[in-house]
Amino acid sequence: MKPDDVESGDSVKLGHPVTVSRYTLAARINHWITAISLVLLAISGLSLFTPKLFFLTALFGGGQATRAIHPWIGVVLFVSFSILFIRFWRANLWKSEDGTWLTRVRDVLLGHEERLPELGKYNAGQKFVFWAMSLLIIVLIASGIVVWETYFGTATSINTQRIAIIVHSLAAVAIICVWIIHVYAAIWVKGTMSAMTSGEVTGGWAWRHHRKWLRELVAGKRAGGTPAE
């Protein structure tokens, strides 16, 4: 049985330099569909949220078109992230080293990674983003359905819809903040962005940032099989 940190497609490729397959093509496509959907939802949602940003509706064909398209993009986001969740939830389970990582977050910011514990495929910050996204997307799709007048307008009362739109707006602001943290962290840790474009990282990168995960992959390879199997 493979460790929780090892996902389908993870493997070590010997060479000069050693490379590590971190994300499959399917996982990368899944990620970028989710990311693009979230950005489109943020832009269209903000354009409907305040008159000062209404000019952004021009990107979607005007106000009425934006109002019609916005919830459908939400459906795409929900379906895409659901698939992403199934792919990655096990590797995002909390481990004892994650608590240690959090207590030493100052060393993370200062780049003193030699003082950090050995980590699996994801660190505590990445896991926070994953679970925060999971919760907020559920809140967004649930509250969004309540205020989707075209199909569900008569299913709930006006007061319920008013509460739902407030909840929806607050969750949208929260998920935009989480997304900003995610993007900033990806840029901050050199090599993270390329991992989600090429699917691979160097052995040195894996050793520096996710040593426990690399050890598990190498152990699986030495055992005579690929860890992903």
PDB file of C-alpha atoms in Angstrom:
ATOM      1  CA  MET A   1       0.000   0.000   0.000  1.00  0.00           C
ATOM      2  CA  LYS A   2       1.473   3.356  -1.006  1.00  0.00           C
ATOM      3  CA  PRO A   3       1.893   6.161   1.578  1.00  0.00           C
ATOM      4  CA  ASP A   4      -0.769   8.889   1.757  1.00  0.00           C
ATOM      5  CA  ASP A   5       1.748  11.441   0.453  1.00  0.00           C
ATOM      6  CA  VAL A   6       2.371   9.513  -2.758  1.00  0.00           C
ATOM      7  CA  GLU A   7      -0.175  10.109  -5.501  1.00  0.00           C
ATOM      8  CA  SER A   8      -0.822   8.429  -8.821  1.00  0.00           C
ATOM      9  CA  GLY A   9       1.897   9.378 -11.294  1.00  0.00           C
ATOM     10  CA  ASP A  10       4.513  10.385  -8.711  1.00  0.00           C
ATOM     11  CA  SER A  11       7.883   8.897  -9.607  1.00  0.00           C
ATOM     12  CA  VAL A  12      11.638   9.500  -9.593  1.00  0.00           C
ATOM     13  CA  LYS A  13      13.512   9.608 -12.898  1.00  0.00           C
ATOM     14  CA  LEU A  14      17.242   8.977 -12.722  1.00  0.00           C
ATOM     15  CA  GLY A  15      19.473  11.201 -14.832  1.00  0.00           C
ATOM     16  CA  HIS A  16      21.544  14.358 -14.744  1.00  0.00           C
ATOM     17  CA  PRO A  17      19.855  16.021 -13.016  1.00  0.00           C
ATOM     18  CA  VAL A  18      17.450  13.668 -11.246  1.00  0.00           C
ATOM     19  CA  THR A  19      13.870  14.728 -11.929  1.00  0.00           C
ATOM     20  CA  VAL A  20      10.704  13.913 -10.022  1.00  0.00           C
ATOM     21  CA  SER A  21       7.266  13.644 -11.611  1.00  0.00           C
ATOM     22  CA  ARG A  22       4.984  15.637  -9.299  1.00  0.00           C
ATOM     23  CA  TYR A  23       1.780  16.153 -11.307  1.00  0.00           C
ATOM     24  CA  THR A  24       0.319  14.157 -14.174  1.00  0.00           C
ATOM     25  CA  LEU A  25      -0.985  15.881 -17.304  1.00  0.00           C
ATOM     26  CA  ALA A  26      -4.569  15.137 -16.223  1.00  0.00           C
ATOM     27  CA  ALA A  27      -3.934  16.663 -12.786  1.00  0.00           C
ATOM     28  CA  ARG A  28      -2.411  19.787 -14.352  1.00  0.00           C
ATOM     29  CA  ILE A  29      -5.329  20.250 -16.754  1.00  0.00           C
ATOM     30  CA  ASN A  30      -7.723  19.736 -13.842  1.00  0.00           C
ATOM     31  CA  HIS A  31      -5.853  22.352 -11.790  1.00  0.00           C
ATOM     32  CA  TRP A  32      -5.816  24.977 -14.534  1.00  0.00           C
ATOM     33  CA  ILE A  33      -9.515  24.522 -15.340  1.00  0.00           C
ATOM     34  CA  THR A  34     -10.205  25.102 -11.641  1.00  0.00           C
ATOM     35  CA  ALA A  35      -7.890  28.121 -11.521  1.00  0.00           C
ATOM     36  CA  ILE A  36      -9.294  29.753 -14.670  1.00  0.00           C
ATOM     37  CA  SER A  37     -12.860  29.162 -13.483  1.00  0.00           C
ATOM     38  CA  LEU A  38     -12.070  30.790 -10.150  1.00  0.00           C
ATOM     39  CA  VAL A  39     -10.525  33.850 -11.815  1.00  0.00           C
ATOM     40  CA  LEU A  40     -13.490  34.233 -14.186  1.00  0.00           C
ATOM     41  CA  LEU A  41     -15.890  33.902 -11.263  1.00  0.00           C
ATOM     42  CA  ALA A  42     -13.993  36.528  -9.281  1.00  0.00           C
ATOM     43  CA  ILE A  43     -14.036  39.007 -12.184  1.00  0.00           C
ATOM     44  CA  SER A  44     -17.686  38.440 -13.097  1.00  0.00           C
ATOM     45  CA  GLY A  45     -18.761  38.381  -9.456  1.00  0.00           C
ATOM     46  CA  LEU A  46     -16.970  41.621  -8.610  1.00  0.00           C
ATOM     47  CA  SER A  47     -18.465  43.284 -11.691  1.00  0.00           C
ATOM     48  CA  LEU A  48     -21.937  42.488 -10.335  1.00  0.00           C
ATOM     49  CA  PHE A  49     -21.023  43.299  -6.740  1.00  0.00           C
ATOM     50  CA  THR A  50     -20.419  47.035  -7.116  1.00  0.00           C
ATOM     51  CA  PRO A  51     -21.269  49.635  -9.780  1.00  0.00           C
ATOM     52  CA  LYS A  52     -17.640  50.809  -9.694  1.00  0.00           C
ATOM     53  CA  LEU A  53     -16.576  47.523 -11.297  1.00  0.00           C
ATOM     54  CA  PHE A  54     -19.558  47.119 -13.613  1.00  0.00           C
ATOM     55  CA  PHE A  55     -17.348  47.958 -16.579  1.00  0.00           C
ATOM     56  CA  LEU A  56     -15.848  44.470 -16.198  1.00  0.00           C
ATOM     57  CA  THR A  57     -19.108  42.989 -17.488  1.00  0.00           C
ATOM     58  CA  ALA A  58     -17.940  44.044 -20.957  1.00  0.00           C
ATOM     59  CA  LEU A  59     -15.547  41.083 -20.821  1.00  0.00           C
ATOM     60  CA  PHE A  60     -18.549  38.743 -20.744  1.00  0.00           C
ATOM     61  CA  GLY A  61     -20.820  40.545 -23.193  1.00  0.00           C
ATOM     62  CA  GLY A  62     -22.594  42.987 -20.883  1.00  0.00           C
ATOM     63  CA  GLY A  63     -24.530  42.942 -17.627  1.00  0.00           C
ATOM     64  CA  GLN A  64     -27.272  40.485 -18.582  1.00  0.00           C
ATOM     65  CA  ALA A  65     -24.815  38.065 -20.160  1.00  0.00           C
ATOM     66  CA  THR A  66     -22.573  38.243 -17.101  1.00  0.00           C
ATOM     67  CA  ARG A  67     -25.518  37.520 -14.824  1.00  0.00           C
ATOM     68  CA  ALA A  68     -26.417  34.480 -16.924  1.00  0.00           C
ATOM     69  CA  ILE A  69     -22.857  33.156 -17.336  1.00  0.00           C
ATOM     70  CA  HIS A  70     -21.619  33.644 -13.756  1.00  0.00           C
ATOM     71  CA  PRO A  71     -23.532  30.752 -12.126  1.00  0.00           C
ATOM     72  CA  TRP A  72     -22.609  28.339 -14.917  1.00  0.00           C
ATOM     73  CA  ILE A  73     -18.926  29.111 -14.391  1.00  0.00           C
ATOM     74  CA  GLY A  74     -19.615  28.299 -10.752  1.00  0.00           C
ATOM     75  CA  VAL A  75     -20.912  24.879 -11.760  1.00  0.00           C
ATOM     76  CA  VAL A  76     -17.733  24.277 -13.787  1.00  0.00           C
ATOM     77  CA  LEU A  77     -15.622  25.307 -10.778  1.00  0.00           C
ATOM     78  CA  PHE A  78     -17.537  22.992  -8.452  1.00  0.00           C
ATOM     79  CA  VAL A  79     -17.249  19.971 -10.753  1.00  0.00           C
ATOM     80  CA  SER A  80     -13.587  20.624 -11.544  1.00  0.00           C
ATOM     81  CA  PHE A  81     -12.612  21.157  -7.922  1.00  0.00           C
ATOM     82  CA  SER A  82     -14.552  18.053  -6.886  1.00  0.00           C
ATOM     83  CA  ILE A  83     -12.335  16.012  -9.205  1.00  0.00           C
ATOM     84  CA  LEU A  84      -9.290  17.841  -7.838  1.00  0.00           C
ATOM     85  CA  PHE A  85     -10.430  17.041  -4.301  1.00  0.00           C
ATOM     86  CA  ILE A  86     -10.695  13.332  -5.092  1.00  0.00           C
ATOM     87  CA  ARG A  87      -7.186  13.451  -6.548  1.00  0.00           C
ATOM     88  CA  PHE A  88      -5.462  15.277  -3.714  1.00  0.00           C
ATOM     89  CA  TRP A  89      -7.387  14.925  -0.433  1.00  0.00           C
ATOM     90  CA  ARG A  90      -5.383  12.011   0.924  1.00  0.00           C
ATOM     91  CA  ALA A  91      -2.031  13.791   0.491  1.00  0.00           C
ATOM     92  CA  ASN A  92      -3.505  16.831   2.284  1.00  0.00           C
ATOM     93  CA  LEU A  93      -4.356  15.015   5.499  1.00  0.00           C
ATOM     94  CA  TRP A  94      -2.803  16.650   8.546  1.00  0.00           C
ATOM     95  CA  LYS A  95       0.419  15.103   9.868  1.00  0.00           C
ATOM     96  CA  SER A  96       2.449  15.713  13.025  1.00  0.00           C
ATOM     97  CA  GLU A  97       5.202  17.472  11.066  1.00  0.00           C
ATOM     98  CA  ASP A  98       2.687  20.033   9.840  1.00  0.00           C
ATOM     99  CA  GLY A  99       2.220  21.342  13.372  1.00  0.00           C
ATOM    100  CA  THR A 100       5.983  21.666  13.751  1.00  0.00           C
ATOM    101  CA  TRP A 101       6.162  23.487  10.415  1.00  0.00           C
ATOM    102  CA  LEU A 102       3.587  26.012  11.629  1.00  0.00           C
ATOM    103  CA  THR A 103       5.482  26.720  14.846  1.00  0.00           C
ATOM    104  CA  ARG A 104       8.563  27.437  12.722  1.00  0.00           C
ATOM    105  CA  VAL A 105       6.842  29.527  10.081  1.00  0.00           C
ATOM    106  CA  ARG A 106       9.308  32.344  10.758  1.00  0.00           C
ATOM    107  CA  ASP A 107      12.073  30.092   9.450  1.00  0.00           C
ATOM    108  CA  VAL A 108       9.927  29.448   6.365  1.00  0.00           C
ATOM    109  CA  LEU A 109       9.701  33.167   5.647  1.00  0.00           C
ATOM    110  CA  LEU A 110      13.419  33.686   6.274  1.00  0.00           C
ATOM    111  CA  GLY A 111      14.384  30.746   4.077  1.00  0.00           C
ATOM    112  CA  HIS A 112      15.965  28.710   6.899  1.00  0.00           C
ATOM    113  CA  GLU A 113      14.589  25.433   5.604  1.00  0.00           C
ATOM    114  CA  GLU A 114      17.303  23.404   7.312  1.00  0.00           C
ATOM    115  CA  ARG A 115      15.425  24.106  10.570  1.00  0.00           C
ATOM    116  CA  LEU A 116      12.166  22.684   9.261  1.00  0.00           C
ATOM    117  CA  PRO A 117      10.923  19.098   9.612  1.00  0.00           C
ATOM    118  CA  GLU A 118      10.917  16.751   6.644  1.00  0.00           C
ATOM    119  CA  LEU A 119       7.633  17.206   4.811  1.00  0.00           C
ATOM    120  CA  GLY A 120       5.392  15.084   2.641  1.00  0.00           C
ATOM    121  CA  LYS A 121       4.092  16.213  -0.721  1.00  0.00           C
ATOM    122  CA  TYR A 122       2.405  19.316   0.723  1.00  0.00           C
ATOM    123  CA  ASN A 123       3.290  21.602   3.619  1.00  0.00           C
ATOM    124  CA  ALA A 124       0.861  23.004   6.180  1.00  0.00           C
ATOM    125  CA  GLY A 125       0.340  26.201   4.179  1.00  0.00           C
ATOM    126  CA  GLN A 126      -0.624  24.257   1.062  1.00  0.00           C
ATOM    127  CA  LYS A 127      -2.952  22.083   3.108  1.00  0.00           C
ATOM    128  CA  PHE A 128      -4.615  25.169   4.573  1.00  0.00           C
ATOM    129  CA  VAL A 129      -5.282  26.469   1.049  1.00  0.00           C
ATOM    130  CA  PHE A 130      -6.657  23.093  -0.038  1.00  0.00           C
ATOM    131  CA  TRP A 131      -9.106  22.690   2.851  1.00  0.00           C
ATOM    132  CA  ALA A 132     -10.103  26.365   2.873  1.00  0.00           C
ATOM    133  CA  MET A 133     -10.886  26.131  -0.849  1.00  0.00           C
ATOM    134  CA  SER A 134     -12.867  22.944  -0.265  1.00  0.00           C
ATOM    135  CA  LEU A 135     -15.037  24.523   2.428  1.00  0.00           C
ATOM    136  CA  LEU A 136     -15.530  27.853   0.663  1.00  0.00           C
ATOM    137  CA  ILE A 137     -16.476  26.271  -2.674  1.00  0.00           C
ATOM    138  CA  ILE A 138     -19.177  24.237  -0.916  1.00  0.00           C
ATOM    139  CA  VAL A 139     -20.499  27.431   0.701  1.00  0.00           C
ATOM    140  CA  LEU A 140     -20.378  29.265  -2.637  1.00  0.00           C
ATOM    141  CA  ILE A 141     -22.202  26.597  -4.627  1.00  0.00           C
ATOM    142  CA  ALA A 142     -24.850  26.129  -1.919  1.00  0.00           C
ATOM    143  CA  SER A 143     -25.532  29.855  -1.482  1.00  0.00           C
ATOM    144  CA  GLY A 144     -25.271  30.408  -5.231  1.00  0.00           C
ATOM    145  CA  ILE A 145     -27.996  27.873  -5.949  1.00  0.00           C
ATOM    146  CA  VAL A 146     -30.302  29.636  -3.486  1.00  0.00           C
ATOM    147  CA  VAL A 147     -29.972  32.945  -5.376  1.00  0.00           C
ATOM    148  CA  TRP A 148     -29.979  31.424  -8.887  1.00  0.00           C
ATOM    149  CA  GLU A 149     -33.337  32.890  -9.805  1.00  0.00           C
ATOM    150  CA  THR A 150     -33.605  31.323 -13.268  1.00  0.00           C
ATOM    151  CA  TYR A 151     -33.922  27.814 -11.840  1.00  0.00           C
ATOM    152  CA  PHE A 152     -34.392  28.124  -8.083  1.00  0.00           C
ATOM    153  CA  GLY A 153     -35.964  31.555  -7.603  1.00  0.00           C
ATOM    154  CA  THR A 154     -39.261  30.207  -6.282  1.00  0.00           C
ATOM    155  CA  ALA A 155     -37.748  27.497  -4.086  1.00  0.00           C
ATOM    156  CA  THR A 156     -36.858  29.811  -1.194  1.00  0.00           C
ATOM    157  CA  SER A 157     -38.179  32.979   0.417  1.00  0.00           C
ATOM    158  CA  ILE A 158     -36.866  36.468  -0.264  1.00  0.00           C
ATOM    159  CA  ASN A 159     -35.403  36.668   3.244  1.00  0.00           C
ATOM    160  CA  THR A 160     -33.542  33.397   2.696  1.00  0.00           C
ATOM    161  CA  GLN A 161     -32.177  34.702  -0.593  1.00  0.00           C
ATOM    162  CA  ARG A 162     -31.014  37.912   1.070  1.00  0.00           C
ATOM    163  CA  ILE A 163     -29.100  35.929   3.692  1.00  0.00           C
ATOM    164  CA  ALA A 164     -27.696  33.668   0.978  1.00  0.00           C
ATOM    165  CA  ILE A 165     -26.365  36.597  -1.070  1.00  0.00           C
ATOM    166  CA  ILE A 166     -24.579  37.983   2.017  1.00  0.00           C
ATOM    167  CA  VAL A 167     -23.062  34.565   2.763  1.00  0.00           C
ATOM    168  CA  HIS A 168     -22.133  34.185  -0.910  1.00  0.00           C
ATOM    169  CA  SER A 169     -20.409  37.573  -0.986  1.00  0.00           C
ATOM    170  CA  LEU A 170     -18.447  36.950   2.212  1.00  0.00           C
ATOM    171  CA  ALA A 171     -17.342  33.517   0.995  1.00  0.00           C
ATOM    172  CA  ALA A 172     -16.295  35.060  -2.340  1.00  0.00           C
ATOM    173  CA  VAL A 173     -14.133  37.657  -0.592  1.00  0.00           C
ATOM    174  CA  ALA A 174     -12.597  34.921   1.568  1.00  0.00           C
ATOM    175  CA  ILE A 175     -11.791  32.629  -1.370  1.00  0.00           C
ATOM    176  CA  ILE A 176     -10.213  35.516  -3.312  1.00  0.00           C
ATOM    177  CA  CYS A 177      -7.942  36.142  -0.301  1.00  0.00           C
ATOM    178  CA  VAL A 178      -7.042  32.435  -0.135  1.00  0.00           C
ATOM    179  CA  TRP A 179      -6.336  32.465  -3.877  1.00  0.00           C
ATOM    180  CA  ILE A 180      -4.001  35.449  -3.468  1.00  0.00           C
ATOM    181  CA  ILE A 181      -2.112  33.586  -0.720  1.00  0.00           C
ATOM    182  CA  HIS A 182      -1.880  30.534  -2.985  1.00  0.00           C
ATOM    183  CA  VAL A 183      -0.486  32.495  -5.935  1.00  0.00           C
ATOM    184  CA  TYR A 184       1.942  34.474  -3.764  1.00  0.00           C
ATOM    185  CA  ALA A 185       3.292  31.288  -2.173  1.00  0.00           C
ATOM    186  CA  ALA A 186       3.662  29.642  -5.583  1.00  0.00           C
ATOM    187  CA  ILE A 187       5.731  32.592  -6.793  1.00  0.00           C
ATOM    188  CA  TRP A 188       7.675  32.834  -3.527  1.00  0.00           C
ATOM    189  CA  VAL A 189       8.878  29.209  -3.659  1.00  0.00           C
ATOM    190  CA  LYS A 190      10.908  29.053  -6.845  1.00  0.00           C
ATOM    191  CA  GLY A 191      10.060  25.981  -8.901  1.00  0.00           C
ATOM    192  CA  THR A 192       6.467  25.624  -7.710  1.00  0.00           C
ATOM    193  CA  MET A 193       4.908  27.267 -10.763  1.00  0.00           C
ATOM    194  CA  SER A 194       6.936  25.178 -13.197  1.00  0.00           C
ATOM    195  CA  ALA A 195       5.815  22.047 -11.353  1.00  0.00           C
ATOM    196  CA  MET A 196       2.236  22.844 -12.307  1.00  0.00           C
ATOM    197  CA  THR A 197       3.143  23.606 -15.916  1.00  0.00           C
ATOM    198  CA  SER A 198       5.676  20.895 -16.751  1.00  0.00           C
ATOM    199  CA  GLY A 199       4.608  18.426 -14.070  1.00  0.00           C
ATOM    200  CA  GLU A 200       8.184  17.864 -12.930  1.00  0.00           C
ATOM    201  CA  VAL A 201      10.626  19.209 -10.356  1.00  0.00           C
ATOM    202  CA  THR A 202      14.309  18.568  -9.841  1.00  0.00           C
ATOM    203  CA  GLY A 203      15.485  16.087  -7.255  1.00  0.00           C
ATOM    204  CA  GLY A 204      17.195  18.973  -5.438  1.00  0.00           C
ATOM    205  CA  TRP A 205      13.925  20.904  -5.213  1.00  0.00           C
ATOM    206  CA  ALA A 206      12.085  17.861  -3.849  1.00  0.00           C
ATOM    207  CA  TRP A 207      14.897  17.222  -1.339  1.00  0.00           C
ATOM    208  CA  ARG A 208      14.849  20.809  -0.108  1.00  0.00           C
ATOM    209  CA  HIS A 209      11.086  21.344   0.157  1.00  0.00           C
ATOM    210  CA  HIS A 210       9.420  17.908   0.445  1.00  0.00           C
ATOM    211  CA  ARG A 211      12.087  15.510   1.651  1.00  0.00           C
ATOM    212  CA  LYS A 212       9.734  12.991   3.288  1.00  0.00           C
ATOM    213  CA  TRP A 213       7.803  12.655   0.032  1.00  0.00           C
ATOM    214  CA  LEU A 214      11.025  12.124  -1.928  1.00  0.00           C
ATOM    215  CA  ARG A 215      12.215   9.489   0.551  1.00  0.00           C
ATOM    216  CA  GLU A 216       8.914   7.620   0.114  1.00  0.00           C
ATOM    217  CA  LEU A 217       9.252   7.732  -3.665  1.00  0.00           C
ATOM    218  CA  VAL A 218      12.851   6.482  -3.579  1.00  0.00           C
ATOM    219  CA  ALA A 219      11.936   3.752  -1.074  1.00  0.00           C
ATOM    220  CA  GLY A 220       9.141   2.597  -3.372  1.00  0.00           C
ATOM    221  CA  LYS A 221      11.493   2.564  -6.354  1.00  0.00           C
ATOM    222  CA  ARG A 222      14.072   0.501  -4.479  1.00  0.00           C
ATOM    223  CA  ALA A 223      11.346  -1.934  -3.476  1.00  0.00           C
ATOM    224  CA  GLY A 224      11.110  -2.861  -7.122  1.00  0.00           C
ATOM    225  CA  GLY A 225       8.027  -0.999  -8.265  1.00  0.00           C
ATOM    226  CA  THR A 226       6.850   2.484  -9.052  1.00  0.00           C
ATOM    227  CA  PRO A 227       5.353   4.255  -6.011  1.00  0.00           C
ATOM    228  CA  ALA A 228       2.321   5.237  -8.002  1.00  0.00           C
ATOM    229  CA  GLU A 229       1.300   1.624  -8.508  1.00  0.00           C
TER     230      GLU A 229
END
